[in-house]
mmCIF file of C-alpha atoms and ligand atoms in Angstrom:
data_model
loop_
_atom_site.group_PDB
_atom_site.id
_atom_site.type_symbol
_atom_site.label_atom_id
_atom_site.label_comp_id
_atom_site.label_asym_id
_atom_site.label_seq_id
_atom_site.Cartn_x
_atom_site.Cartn_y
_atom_site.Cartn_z
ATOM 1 C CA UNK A 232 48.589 -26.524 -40.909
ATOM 2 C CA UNK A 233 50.915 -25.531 -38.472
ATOM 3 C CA UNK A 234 51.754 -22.640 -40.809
ATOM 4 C CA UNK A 235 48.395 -21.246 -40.352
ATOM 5 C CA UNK A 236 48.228 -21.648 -36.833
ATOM 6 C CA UNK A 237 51.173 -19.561 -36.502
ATOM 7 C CA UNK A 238 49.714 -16.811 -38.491
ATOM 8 C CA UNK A 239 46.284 -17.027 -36.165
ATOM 9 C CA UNK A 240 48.428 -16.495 -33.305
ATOM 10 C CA UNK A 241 50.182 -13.614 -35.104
ATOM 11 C CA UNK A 242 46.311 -12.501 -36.672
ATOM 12 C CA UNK A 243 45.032 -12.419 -32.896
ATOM 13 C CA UNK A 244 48.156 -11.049 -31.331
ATOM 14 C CA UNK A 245 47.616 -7.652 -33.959
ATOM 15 C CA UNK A 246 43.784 -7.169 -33.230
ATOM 16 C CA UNK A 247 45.167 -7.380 -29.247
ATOM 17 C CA UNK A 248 47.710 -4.829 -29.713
ATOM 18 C CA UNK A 249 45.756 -2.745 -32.082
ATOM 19 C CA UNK A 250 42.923 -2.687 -29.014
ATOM 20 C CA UNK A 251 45.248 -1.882 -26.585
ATOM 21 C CA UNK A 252 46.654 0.914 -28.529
ATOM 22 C CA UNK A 253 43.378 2.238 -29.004
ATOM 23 C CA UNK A 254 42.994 2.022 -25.582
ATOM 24 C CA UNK A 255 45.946 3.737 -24.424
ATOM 25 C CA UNK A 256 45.744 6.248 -26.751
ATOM 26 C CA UNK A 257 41.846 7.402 -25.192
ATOM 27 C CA UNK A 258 39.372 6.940 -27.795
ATOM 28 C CA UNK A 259 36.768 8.367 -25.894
ATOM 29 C CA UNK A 260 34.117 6.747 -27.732
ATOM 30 C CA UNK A 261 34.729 2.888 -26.255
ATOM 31 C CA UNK A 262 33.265 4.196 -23.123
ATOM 32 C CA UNK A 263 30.323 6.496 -24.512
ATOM 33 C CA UNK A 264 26.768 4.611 -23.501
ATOM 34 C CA UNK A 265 23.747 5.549 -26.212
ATOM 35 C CA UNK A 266 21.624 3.165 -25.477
ATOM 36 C CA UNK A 267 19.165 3.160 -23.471
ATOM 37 C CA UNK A 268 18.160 6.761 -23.996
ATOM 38 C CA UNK A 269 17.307 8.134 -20.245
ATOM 39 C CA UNK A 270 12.979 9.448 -21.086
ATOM 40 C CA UNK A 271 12.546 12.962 -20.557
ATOM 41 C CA UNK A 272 10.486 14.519 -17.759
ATOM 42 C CA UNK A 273 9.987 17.848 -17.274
ATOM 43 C CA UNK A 274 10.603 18.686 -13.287
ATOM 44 C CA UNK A 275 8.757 21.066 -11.522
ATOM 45 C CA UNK A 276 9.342 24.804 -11.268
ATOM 46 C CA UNK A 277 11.082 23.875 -7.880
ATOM 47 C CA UNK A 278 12.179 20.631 -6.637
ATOM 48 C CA UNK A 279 9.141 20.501 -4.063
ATOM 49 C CA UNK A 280 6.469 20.822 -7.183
ATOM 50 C CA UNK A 281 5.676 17.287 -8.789
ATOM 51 C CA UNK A 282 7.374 16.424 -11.879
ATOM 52 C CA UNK A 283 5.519 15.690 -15.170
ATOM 53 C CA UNK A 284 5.564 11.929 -14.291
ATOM 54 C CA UNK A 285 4.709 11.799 -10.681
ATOM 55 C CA UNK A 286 1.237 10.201 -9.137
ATOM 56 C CA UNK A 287 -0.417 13.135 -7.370
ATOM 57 C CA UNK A 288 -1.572 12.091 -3.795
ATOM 58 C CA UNK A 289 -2.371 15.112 -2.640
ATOM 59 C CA UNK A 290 -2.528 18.716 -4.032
ATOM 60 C CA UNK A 291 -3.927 20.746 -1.187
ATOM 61 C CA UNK A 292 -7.501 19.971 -2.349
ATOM 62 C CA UNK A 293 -8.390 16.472 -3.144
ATOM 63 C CA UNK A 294 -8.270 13.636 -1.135
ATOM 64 C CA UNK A 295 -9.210 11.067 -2.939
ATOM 65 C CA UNK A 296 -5.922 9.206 -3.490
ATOM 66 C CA UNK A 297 -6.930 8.222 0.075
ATOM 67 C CA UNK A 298 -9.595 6.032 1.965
ATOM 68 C CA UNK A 299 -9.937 5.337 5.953
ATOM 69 C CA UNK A 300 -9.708 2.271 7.166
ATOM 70 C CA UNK A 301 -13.020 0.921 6.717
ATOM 71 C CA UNK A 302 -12.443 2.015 3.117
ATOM 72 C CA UNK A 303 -14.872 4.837 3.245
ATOM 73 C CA UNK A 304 -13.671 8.369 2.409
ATOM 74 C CA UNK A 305 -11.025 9.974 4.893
ATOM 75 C CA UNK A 306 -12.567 12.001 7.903
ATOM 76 C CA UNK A 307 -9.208 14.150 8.228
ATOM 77 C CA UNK A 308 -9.562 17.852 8.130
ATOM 78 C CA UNK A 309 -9.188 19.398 4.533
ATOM 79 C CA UNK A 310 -8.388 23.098 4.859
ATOM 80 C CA UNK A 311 -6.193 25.586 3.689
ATOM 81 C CA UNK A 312 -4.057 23.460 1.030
ATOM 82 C CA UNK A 313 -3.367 21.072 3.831
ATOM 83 C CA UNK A 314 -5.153 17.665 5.006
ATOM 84 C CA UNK A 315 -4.858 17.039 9.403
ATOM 85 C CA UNK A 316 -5.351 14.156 11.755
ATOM 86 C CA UNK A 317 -8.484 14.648 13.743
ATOM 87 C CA UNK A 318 -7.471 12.464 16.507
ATOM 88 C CA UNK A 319 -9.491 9.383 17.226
ATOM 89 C CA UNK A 320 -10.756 9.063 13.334
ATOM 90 C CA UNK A 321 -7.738 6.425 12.526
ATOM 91 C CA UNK A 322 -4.786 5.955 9.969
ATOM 92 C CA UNK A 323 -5.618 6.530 6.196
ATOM 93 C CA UNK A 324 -4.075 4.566 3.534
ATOM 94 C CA UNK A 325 -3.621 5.147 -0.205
ATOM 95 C CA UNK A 326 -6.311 3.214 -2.363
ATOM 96 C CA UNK A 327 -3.752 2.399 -4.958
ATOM 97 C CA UNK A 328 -0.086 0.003 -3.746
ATOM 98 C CA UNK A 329 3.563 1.269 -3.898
ATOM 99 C CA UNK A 330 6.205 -0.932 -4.093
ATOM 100 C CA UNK A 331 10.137 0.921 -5.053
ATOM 101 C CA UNK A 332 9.540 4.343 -5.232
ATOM 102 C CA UNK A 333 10.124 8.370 -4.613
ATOM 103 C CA UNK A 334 8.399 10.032 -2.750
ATOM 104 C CA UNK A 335 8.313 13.567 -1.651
ATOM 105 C CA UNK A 336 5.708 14.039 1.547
ATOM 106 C CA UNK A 337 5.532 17.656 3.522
ATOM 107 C CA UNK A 338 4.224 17.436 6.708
ATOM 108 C CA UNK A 339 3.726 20.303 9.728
ATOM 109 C CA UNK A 340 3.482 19.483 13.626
ATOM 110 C CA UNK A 341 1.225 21.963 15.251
ATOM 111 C CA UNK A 342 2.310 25.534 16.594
ATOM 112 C CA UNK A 343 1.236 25.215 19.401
ATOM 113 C CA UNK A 344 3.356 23.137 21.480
ATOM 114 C CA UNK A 345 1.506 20.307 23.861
ATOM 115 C CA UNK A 346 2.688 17.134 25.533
ATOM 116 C CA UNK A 347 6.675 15.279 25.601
ATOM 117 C CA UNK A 348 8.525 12.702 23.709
ATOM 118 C CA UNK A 349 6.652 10.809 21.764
ATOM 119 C CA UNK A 350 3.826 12.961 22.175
ATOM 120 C CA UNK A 351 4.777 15.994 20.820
ATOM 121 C CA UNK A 352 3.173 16.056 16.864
ATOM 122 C CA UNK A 353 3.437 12.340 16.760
ATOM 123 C CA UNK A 354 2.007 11.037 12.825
ATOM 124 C CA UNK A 355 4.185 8.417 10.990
ATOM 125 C CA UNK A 356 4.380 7.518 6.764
ATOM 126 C CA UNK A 357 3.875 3.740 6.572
ATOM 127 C CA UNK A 358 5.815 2.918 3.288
ATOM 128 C CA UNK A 359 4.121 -0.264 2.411
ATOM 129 C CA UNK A 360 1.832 0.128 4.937
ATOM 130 C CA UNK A 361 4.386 -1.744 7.337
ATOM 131 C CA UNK A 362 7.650 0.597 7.451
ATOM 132 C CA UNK A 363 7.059 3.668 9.496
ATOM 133 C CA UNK A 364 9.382 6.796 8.758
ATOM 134 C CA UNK A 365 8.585 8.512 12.184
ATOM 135 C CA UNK A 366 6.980 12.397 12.069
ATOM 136 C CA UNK A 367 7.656 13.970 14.955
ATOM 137 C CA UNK A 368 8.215 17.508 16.817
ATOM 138 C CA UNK A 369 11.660 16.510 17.330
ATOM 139 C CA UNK A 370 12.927 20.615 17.955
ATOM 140 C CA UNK A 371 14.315 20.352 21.539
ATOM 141 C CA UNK A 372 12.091 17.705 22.441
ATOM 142 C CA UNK A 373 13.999 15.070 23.451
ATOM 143 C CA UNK A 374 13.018 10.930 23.047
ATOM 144 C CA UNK A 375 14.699 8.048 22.009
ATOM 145 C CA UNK A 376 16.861 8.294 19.083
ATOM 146 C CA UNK A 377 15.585 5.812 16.872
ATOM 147 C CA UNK A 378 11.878 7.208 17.374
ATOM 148 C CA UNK A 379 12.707 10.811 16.674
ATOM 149 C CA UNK A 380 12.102 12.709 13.430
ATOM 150 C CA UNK A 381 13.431 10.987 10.099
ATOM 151 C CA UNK A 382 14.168 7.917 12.495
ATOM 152 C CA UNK A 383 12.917 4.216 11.233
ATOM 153 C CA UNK A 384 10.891 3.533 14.074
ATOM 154 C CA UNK A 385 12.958 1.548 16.743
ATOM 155 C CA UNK A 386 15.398 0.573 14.492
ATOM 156 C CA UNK A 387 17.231 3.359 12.886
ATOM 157 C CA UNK A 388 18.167 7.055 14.317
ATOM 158 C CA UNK A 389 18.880 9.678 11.831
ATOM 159 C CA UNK A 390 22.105 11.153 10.842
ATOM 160 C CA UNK A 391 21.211 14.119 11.949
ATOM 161 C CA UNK A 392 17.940 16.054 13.574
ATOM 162 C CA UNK A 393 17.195 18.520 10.520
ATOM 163 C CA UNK A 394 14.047 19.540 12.036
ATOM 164 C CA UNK A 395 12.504 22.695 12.236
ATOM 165 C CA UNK A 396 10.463 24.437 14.637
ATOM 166 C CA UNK A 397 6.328 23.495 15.469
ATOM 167 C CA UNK A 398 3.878 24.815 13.125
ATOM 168 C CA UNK A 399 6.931 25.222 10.495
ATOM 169 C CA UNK A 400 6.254 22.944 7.121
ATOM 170 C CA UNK A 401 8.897 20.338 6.836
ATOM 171 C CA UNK A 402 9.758 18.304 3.947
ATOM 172 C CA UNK A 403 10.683 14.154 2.978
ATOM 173 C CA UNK A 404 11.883 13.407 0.014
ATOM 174 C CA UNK A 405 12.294 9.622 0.586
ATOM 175 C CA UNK A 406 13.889 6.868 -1.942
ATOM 176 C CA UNK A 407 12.371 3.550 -0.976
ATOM 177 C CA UNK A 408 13.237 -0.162 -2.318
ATOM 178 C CA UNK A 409 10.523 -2.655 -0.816
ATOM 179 C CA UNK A 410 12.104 -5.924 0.351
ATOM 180 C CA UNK A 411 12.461 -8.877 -1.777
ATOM 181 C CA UNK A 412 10.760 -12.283 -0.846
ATOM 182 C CA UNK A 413 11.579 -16.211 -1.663
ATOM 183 C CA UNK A 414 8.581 -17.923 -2.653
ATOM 184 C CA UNK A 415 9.174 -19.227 0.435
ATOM 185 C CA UNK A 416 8.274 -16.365 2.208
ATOM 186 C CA UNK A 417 12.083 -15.690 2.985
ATOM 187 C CA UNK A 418 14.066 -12.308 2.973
ATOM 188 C CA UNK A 419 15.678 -12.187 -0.362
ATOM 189 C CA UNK A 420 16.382 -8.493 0.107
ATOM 190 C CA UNK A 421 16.079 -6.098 2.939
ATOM 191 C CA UNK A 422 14.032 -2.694 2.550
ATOM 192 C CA UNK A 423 15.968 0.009 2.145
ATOM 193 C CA UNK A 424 15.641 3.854 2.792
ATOM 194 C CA UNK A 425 17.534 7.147 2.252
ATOM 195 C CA UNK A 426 15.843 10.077 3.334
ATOM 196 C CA UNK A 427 16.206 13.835 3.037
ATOM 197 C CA UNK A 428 14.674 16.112 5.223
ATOM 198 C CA UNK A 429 14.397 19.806 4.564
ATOM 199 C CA UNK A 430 17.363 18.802 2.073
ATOM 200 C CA UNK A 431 19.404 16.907 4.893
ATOM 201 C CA UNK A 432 20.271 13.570 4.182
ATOM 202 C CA UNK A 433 18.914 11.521 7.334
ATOM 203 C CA UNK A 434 18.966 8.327 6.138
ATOM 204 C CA UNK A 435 21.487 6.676 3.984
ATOM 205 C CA UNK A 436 20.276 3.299 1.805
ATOM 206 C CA UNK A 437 19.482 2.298 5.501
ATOM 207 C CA UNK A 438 18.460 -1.542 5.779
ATOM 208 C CA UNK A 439 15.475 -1.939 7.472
ATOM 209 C CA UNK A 440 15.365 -5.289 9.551
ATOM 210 C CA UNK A 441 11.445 -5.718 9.202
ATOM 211 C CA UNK A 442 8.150 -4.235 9.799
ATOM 212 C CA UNK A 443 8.458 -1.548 12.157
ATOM 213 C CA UNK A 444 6.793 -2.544 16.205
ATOM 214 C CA UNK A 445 6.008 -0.717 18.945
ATOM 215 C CA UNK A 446 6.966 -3.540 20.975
ATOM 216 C CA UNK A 447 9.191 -6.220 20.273
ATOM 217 C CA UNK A 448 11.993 -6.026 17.112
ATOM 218 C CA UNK A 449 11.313 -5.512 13.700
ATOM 219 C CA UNK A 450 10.252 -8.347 11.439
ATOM 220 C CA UNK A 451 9.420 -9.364 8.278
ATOM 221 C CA UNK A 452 6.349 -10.984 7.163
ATOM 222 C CA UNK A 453 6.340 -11.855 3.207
ATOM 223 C CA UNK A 454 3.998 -9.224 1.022
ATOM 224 C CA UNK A 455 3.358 -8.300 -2.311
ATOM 225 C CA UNK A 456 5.515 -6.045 -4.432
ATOM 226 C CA UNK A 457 2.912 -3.297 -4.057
ATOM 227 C CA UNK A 458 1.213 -2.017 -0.980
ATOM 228 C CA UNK A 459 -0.406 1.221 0.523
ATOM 229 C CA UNK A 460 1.409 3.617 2.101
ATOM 230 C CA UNK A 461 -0.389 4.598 5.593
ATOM 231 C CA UNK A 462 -0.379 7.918 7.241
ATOM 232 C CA UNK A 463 -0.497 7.373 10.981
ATOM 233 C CA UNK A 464 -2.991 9.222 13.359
ATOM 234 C CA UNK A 465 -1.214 9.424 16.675
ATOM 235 C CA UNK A 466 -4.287 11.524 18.192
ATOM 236 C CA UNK A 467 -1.835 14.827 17.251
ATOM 237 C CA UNK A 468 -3.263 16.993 14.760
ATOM 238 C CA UNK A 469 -0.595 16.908 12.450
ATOM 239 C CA UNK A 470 -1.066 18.363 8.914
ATOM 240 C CA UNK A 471 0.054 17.449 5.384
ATOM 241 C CA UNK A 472 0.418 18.552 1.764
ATOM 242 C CA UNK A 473 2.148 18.486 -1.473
ATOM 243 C CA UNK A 474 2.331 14.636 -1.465
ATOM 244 C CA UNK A 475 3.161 13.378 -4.894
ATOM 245 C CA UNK A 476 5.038 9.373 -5.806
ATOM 246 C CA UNK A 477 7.253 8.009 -8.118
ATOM 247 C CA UNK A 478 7.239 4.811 -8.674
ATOM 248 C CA UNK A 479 10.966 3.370 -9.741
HETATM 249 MG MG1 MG B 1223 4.609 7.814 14.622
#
């Protein structure tokens, strides 16, 4: 018995020493990954064009990813590849929910400059219809940090102001993770947000502390895993296109 004990111990003590050996002398192989094969998707012919796999919103053309408020179609202007806020006709929403996602939005403020701050091209991109990613005429107009271009509205500035100049299209490519909820109705997980704009990162896995408020600090109020994303009409006629979604 104790006899072959001893040889276990010696049995295990080889198949240790043999590992390590293989170790230390690289077999590349012990760290190669097969499995799960990453799918294929063709990109587009530039990284602003949709990939194979994305959910069109908007091409230039159609609409109809989109409904007003009251659910009817959206009363927005659709001309020229490009869909703009005619003041005073309200926020439209996509019919179908987004939870995690990418999404790649461009969006123009108008040429010609009129009005200050927060009035200067003012629209917004309402990831779960509750998170607004601020669009703004942020080229030398001046407002508070954390409600400028690329900001999380009153709660998170951008690295940087990437912005370009009115009546110039600008682009978002944003990677969004929706908060997690207890059944409770609890914060399991912040939202989080990194954002690139014209290919300047702006936001970095930023942690959102709720719903985004005018007035008042953010909060969160538990939702479902998927909700529309709202595009804000701020009475500015700012336009949009190329809006495409991946959901993660
Ligand atoms: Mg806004």
């Amino acid at each position: 018995m104790k006899k072959q004990a001893l040889f276990l111990v010696a049995f295990v003590a080889t198949l240790t020493v043999s590992a390590q050996q293989v170790v230390r002398n690289g077999d590349p192989k012990l760290t190669e990954q097969w499995t799960p094969e990453p799918r294929v998707v063709a990109p587009g012919k530039t990284a602003a064009d949709a990939p194979a796999d994305a959910i069109v919103l908007f091409n230039g053309t159609d609409a109809s990813a989109f409904a007003a408020k009251d659910g009817g179609p959206i009363k927005w202007k659709i001309e020229n590849g490009a869909m703009t806020v005619v003041g005073g006709t309200g926020e439209i929403h996509t019919k179908q929910g987004f939870g995690d996602c990418q999404l790649h939005i461009e969006w123009r403020t108008p040429a010609e400059v009129k009005g200050d701050g927060q009035g200067r091209g003012n629209s917004g991109i309402f990831l779960m219809g509750k998170y607004e990613l601020q669009v703004l005429d942020s080229y030398n107009n001046r407002t508070y940090s954390n409600g400028q271009a690329a900001s999380i509205y009153k709660q998170i500035p951008p690295l940087v102001n990437a912005s370009r100049g009115p009546g110039e299209w600008q682009t978002y490519d944003i990677i969004f993770t929706a908060p997690r909820f207890y059944p409770d109705g609890s914060v399991k997980s912040q939202a989080q947000i990194t954002v690139i704009h014209n290919g300047v990162l702006v936001q970095f896995n930023s942690h959102l502390l709720g719903g985004t408020q005018y007035i008042g600090v953010g909060n969160y109020e538990a939702h479902g895993p998927e909700e529309p994303i709202i595009l804000q009409d701020h009475g500015n006629p700012v336009s949009f296109r190329n809006i495409w979604i991946r959901k993660l």
